[in-house]
Structures are given as structure tokens and as C-alpha cells.
XYZ file of C-alpha atoms in Angstrom:
272
model
C 66.604 119.070 200.840
C 67.074 116.339 203.643
C 69.477 118.617 205.753
C 66.682 121.345 205.237
C 64.028 119.262 206.739
C 66.038 118.034 209.549
C 66.507 121.984 210.460
C 62.833 122.551 210.215
C 62.506 119.570 212.431
C 64.640 120.848 215.012
C 63.123 124.260 215.107
C 59.576 122.764 215.375
C 60.793 120.791 218.544
C 62.010 124.065 220.153
C 58.610 125.925 219.407
C 56.961 122.816 221.149
C 59.332 123.048 224.013
C 58.944 126.827 224.198
C 55.327 126.822 224.291
C 55.006 124.119 226.892
C 57.175 126.240 229.286
C 55.108 129.413 228.722
C 52.192 127.695 230.364
C 52.624 125.422 233.457
C 49.135 123.682 233.999
C 50.403 121.549 236.832
C 51.366 124.734 238.516
C 48.228 126.609 237.706
C 46.144 123.738 239.092
C 48.337 123.851 242.245
C 47.534 127.391 242.739
C 43.772 126.680 242.291
C 43.931 124.068 244.704
C 45.463 126.197 247.314
C 42.828 128.728 246.841
C 40.245 126.307 247.325
C 41.753 124.809 250.655
C 42.066 128.752 251.518
C 38.137 129.249 251.000
C 37.332 126.073 252.861
C 39.067 127.214 255.676
C 37.114 130.424 255.718
C 33.976 128.481 255.312
C 34.535 126.845 258.638
C 35.581 130.264 260.094
C 32.162 131.468 258.920
C 30.507 128.597 260.639
C 32.091 129.212 263.631
C 31.334 132.544 263.785
C 27.808 131.586 263.142
C 27.805 129.126 265.879
C 29.006 131.723 268.360
C 26.332 133.979 267.385
C 23.422 131.525 267.808
C 24.919 130.893 271.441
C 24.751 134.501 272.328
C 21.203 134.700 270.840
C 20.269 131.953 273.014
C 22.055 133.753 276.193
C 19.978 137.128 275.392
C 16.868 135.241 274.994
C 17.409 133.577 278.498
C 18.330 137.032 279.805
C 15.345 138.680 278.142
C 12.802 136.104 279.750
C 14.358 136.627 283.072
C 14.262 140.505 282.567
C 10.383 140.366 281.583
C 9.800 138.046 284.399
C 11.536 140.565 287.003
C 9.628 143.620 285.537
C 6.340 141.949 286.136
C 7.329 141.709 289.765
C 8.767 145.375 289.785
C 12.271 144.196 290.378
C 15.342 145.035 288.659
C 17.868 142.680 287.221
C 21.164 141.587 289.163
C 24.465 143.102 288.439
C 25.605 139.512 287.466
C 22.932 139.754 284.585
C 23.747 143.252 283.644
C 27.299 142.417 283.540
C 26.353 139.292 281.053
C 24.227 141.735 278.999
C 27.086 144.086 278.824
C 29.628 141.510 277.926
C 27.399 140.187 275.284
C 26.671 143.470 273.543
C 30.579 144.054 273.720
C 30.826 140.489 271.814
C 28.890 141.876 268.990
C 31.738 144.358 268.000
C 33.990 141.177 267.800
C 31.322 139.329 265.737
C 31.091 142.086 263.266
C 34.603 142.535 262.778
C 34.830 138.711 261.968
C 31.920 138.956 259.748
C 33.437 141.606 257.583
C 36.749 139.945 257.491
C 35.143 136.720 256.157
C 33.337 138.790 253.818
C 36.386 140.358 252.603
C 38.281 137.287 252.384
C 35.082 135.935 250.205
C 35.561 138.587 247.895
C 39.206 138.083 247.705
C 38.609 134.383 246.700
C 36.046 135.454 243.875
C 38.684 137.754 242.292
C 41.551 135.218 242.425
C 39.607 132.517 241.143
C 38.433 134.830 238.328
C 42.245 135.943 237.489
C 42.835 131.867 237.817
C 40.317 130.554 235.474
C 40.812 133.468 233.012
C 44.500 132.435 232.529
C 43.851 128.933 232.258
C 44.702 127.595 228.789
C 43.312 124.158 229.371
C 39.561 125.580 229.460
C 37.375 125.917 226.241
C 35.881 129.112 225.450
C 32.403 128.027 225.904
C 33.239 126.597 229.254
C 34.981 129.916 230.230
C 31.716 131.940 229.030
C 29.521 129.696 231.503
C 32.306 129.992 234.441
C 32.357 134.032 233.775
C 28.358 134.182 234.316
C 28.623 132.077 237.424
C 31.319 134.243 239.008
C 29.418 137.265 238.059
C 26.343 135.987 239.708
C 28.566 134.967 242.821
C 30.003 138.781 242.793
C 26.455 140.105 242.497
C 25.372 138.234 245.447
C 28.274 139.353 247.784
C 27.626 142.852 246.631
C 23.998 142.469 247.969
C 25.387 141.060 251.178
C 27.421 143.999 251.700
C 24.887 146.647 250.867
C 22.159 144.604 253.524
C 24.975 144.549 256.218
C 26.668 147.837 255.929
C 24.447 149.178 258.557
C 23.389 146.318 260.626
C 23.984 148.015 263.894
C 22.652 151.435 262.986
C 19.500 149.688 261.415
C 18.661 147.131 264.273
C 19.177 150.111 266.876
C 16.867 152.490 265.137
C 14.158 149.595 265.116
C 14.697 149.384 268.576
C 13.872 152.914 269.102
C 17.527 154.378 269.530
C 18.846 157.176 267.861
C 21.959 155.850 266.624
C 25.276 157.274 265.185
C 27.151 156.245 262.239
C 30.004 155.011 264.489
C 29.097 151.360 265.425
C 31.536 151.357 268.564
C 29.571 154.401 270.145
C 26.504 152.658 269.271
C 27.463 149.730 271.349
C 28.520 151.915 274.050
C 25.133 153.597 274.012
C 23.281 150.045 274.269
C 25.584 149.180 277.291
C 24.936 152.536 279.029
C 21.490 152.011 278.445
C 21.426 148.738 279.970
C 21.640 149.556 283.709
C 17.570 149.272 284.441
C 15.560 146.146 283.558
C 13.649 148.492 280.864
C 16.988 149.559 279.163
C 18.270 146.053 279.386
C 15.214 144.685 277.582
C 15.639 147.377 275.077
C 19.340 146.672 274.539
C 18.928 143.032 274.381
C 16.120 143.583 271.584
C 18.457 145.670 269.735
C 21.333 143.104 270.172
C 19.448 140.106 269.156
C 18.317 142.078 266.108
C 21.930 142.782 265.292
C 22.938 139.269 265.916
C 19.931 137.795 263.856
C 21.037 140.048 260.680
C 24.643 138.833 261.220
C 23.637 135.229 261.237
C 21.801 135.750 258.012
C 24.860 137.356 256.503
C 27.141 134.639 257.525
C 24.856 132.047 255.686
C 24.580 134.093 252.793
C 28.420 134.239 252.744
C 28.907 130.341 253.196
C 26.519 129.764 250.553
C 28.277 131.926 248.023
C 31.556 130.266 248.952
C 30.161 126.981 249.012
C 29.158 127.281 245.515
C 32.373 128.630 244.428
C 34.212 125.931 245.847
C 32.067 123.400 244.049
C 32.886 125.121 240.684
C 36.460 125.655 241.416
C 36.874 121.998 242.244
C 35.097 121.311 238.784
C 37.491 123.775 236.878
C 40.592 122.053 239.020
C 39.457 118.520 237.774
C 38.503 119.747 234.173
C 42.212 121.389 234.054
C 43.525 117.913 235.343
C 41.686 115.874 232.639
C 42.627 118.179 229.974
C 46.277 118.417 230.964
C 46.469 114.619 231.119
C 45.038 114.416 227.461
C 47.423 117.449 226.335
C 50.303 115.603 227.870
C 49.626 112.436 226.279
C 49.000 113.899 222.926
C 52.327 115.955 223.550
C 54.120 112.845 224.012
C 52.811 110.984 221.078
C 53.760 113.769 219.027
C 57.237 113.933 220.632
C 57.748 110.018 219.902
C 56.673 110.754 216.424
C 58.922 113.432 215.869
C 61.631 111.651 217.500
C 61.159 108.739 214.914
C 61.025 110.846 211.969
C 64.039 112.689 213.096
C 65.998 109.367 213.410
C 64.555 108.072 209.943
C 65.906 111.551 208.699
C 69.328 111.018 210.424
C 69.580 107.719 208.905
C 68.838 109.120 205.371
C 70.986 111.953 205.768
C 73.814 109.589 207.015
C 73.229 107.334 203.980
C 73.170 110.410 201.597
C 76.376 111.294 203.024
C 77.819 108.148 202.490
C 76.499 108.065 198.696
C 78.145 111.691 198.286
C 81.406 110.192 199.755
C 81.599 107.503 197.469
C 80.887 109.647 194.691
C 83.758 111.808 195.692
C 86.056 108.836 196.139
C 85.191 107.637 192.687
C 85.641 111.168 191.062
C 88.798 111.151 192.871
C 90.248 108.136 191.728
C 88.942 108.692 187.970
C 91.049 112.009 188.298
C 94.192 109.993 188.963
């Protein structure tokens, strides 16, 4: 009976070791922290792009004011001003590409975070339900941003009185070609400011979603750390308990073996 208990105890220890190997909480939390740091960098990039957009909007505003003043006195813009307008319009395509890239990074982070928290065995089911709701809300917010910004250049140009195409690069080329006169420059600046305004709004929304996600992800990481610490402490206590019981069982088994050996010796001597 004692030997059977020892075998069962050894089997239980192997199960405990196997279960600990399947889920590596420390590695899981490390992956989450890496994702959080990555999205923090994306937030910085979003803010940097937004700052650049605001600077270009200010430049356009100055050029627009000068164009209006020149229009009142019947003069055209200088070639230097026209070049500045054209360069600014050309930058819009760069900003749009950066905005799209940052948007995709935001979406990618949401998917990564979704995957990480779903496989996190340290989180309780009620906690996961709450997280799932928050993640769905953030994903929905990003989808709305995508829908609102899918035709930023097209819509802004139409509002400014142009007849745009579905090709954004051609639309910007159209704005540049129309900016050769004071009247055309004013119209191009108006369209450009509309585009930049919508892009700036988009970046704010992306930054807000990412900011909320970082807060939640950080909370999940901390929850994982605390839960892991508790689990590790309990596991350590259980292992100590099992080791103590194993030592006791080994002593009893050794004692039992000694008794049996003595009995065998007595039987042998009696036989003689």
C-alpha cells in the first residue's frame, strides 16, 4: 500500500511539472509588454505626424491670407509661394500614407492583444468577458475611423468644387496643376486644408483608441503578474508539501522494508 502511494505521488508531481510547462506566464507577459511598448512607439509616431500636419495647415493659412490680399489688389502669387503650395500639396500624400500605416499598426495591435488575452490562463472568465467588450468597442471605433477616412482626399476636393477621381495621387496632381493662378491657389489651399483637417481628426481618434488600449493592456499585464506571483507561491507551497509527504513516505517505506527484512531473517533462522 505504501509503495502504491509513492507511485501515485510521483505521478502527481509529473502532472504538476507538465502543467507548468504548457503555460509560461512569464513569457506570455513578456510578449504583452513587447506589444505595449510597440504601440507606445506608434502613438508617438501618430503625434509626430499630427504635429507635422498642424504645421502644414499653419503654412497653408499664411499662404491663403497672402493670396487673398494679392487677389484684392489684382496681383498673382509669386513663384516662390506657388512652389510652397505645390510642395505642401505633395506632402499630403506622404501624410496620408503615414496615417494609413499608423492605422494598420493600430489594427494589428488590437488583433495581437485580442490573441494574447484570450490565451492568458491567469485571467478569470469574468475579467475576460469585460476585456472582450472593451476590445470590441475599440475595434468598432477603428472601423468607424477607416470608414470616415477612406475617401478623405476625394471628399475634400469635391467640397472645394473639384471633380475628383478615385486615385488620390491624380487628385493631388490635379490640385497642383490648378494652383498656377491666385484663384486656383486659393481653391487648392482650401481643399488641402480640408484634407489636413480630416487627417488630423483621424490621427486624434487613432491616438485615443491606442491610448485606451495601452491602459487596458498594461492593466492586463499587471493582473497577469500578480496572479502569476500568487500561483507561483501556491505551487511552491504545494511542492514543499508534496516533498515533505514524499520524505515521510520514504521513511515509512524504509522502515517497513526493515521490518520485512527482519521478519525474513527470523523466518530463515527458524527454518534452520
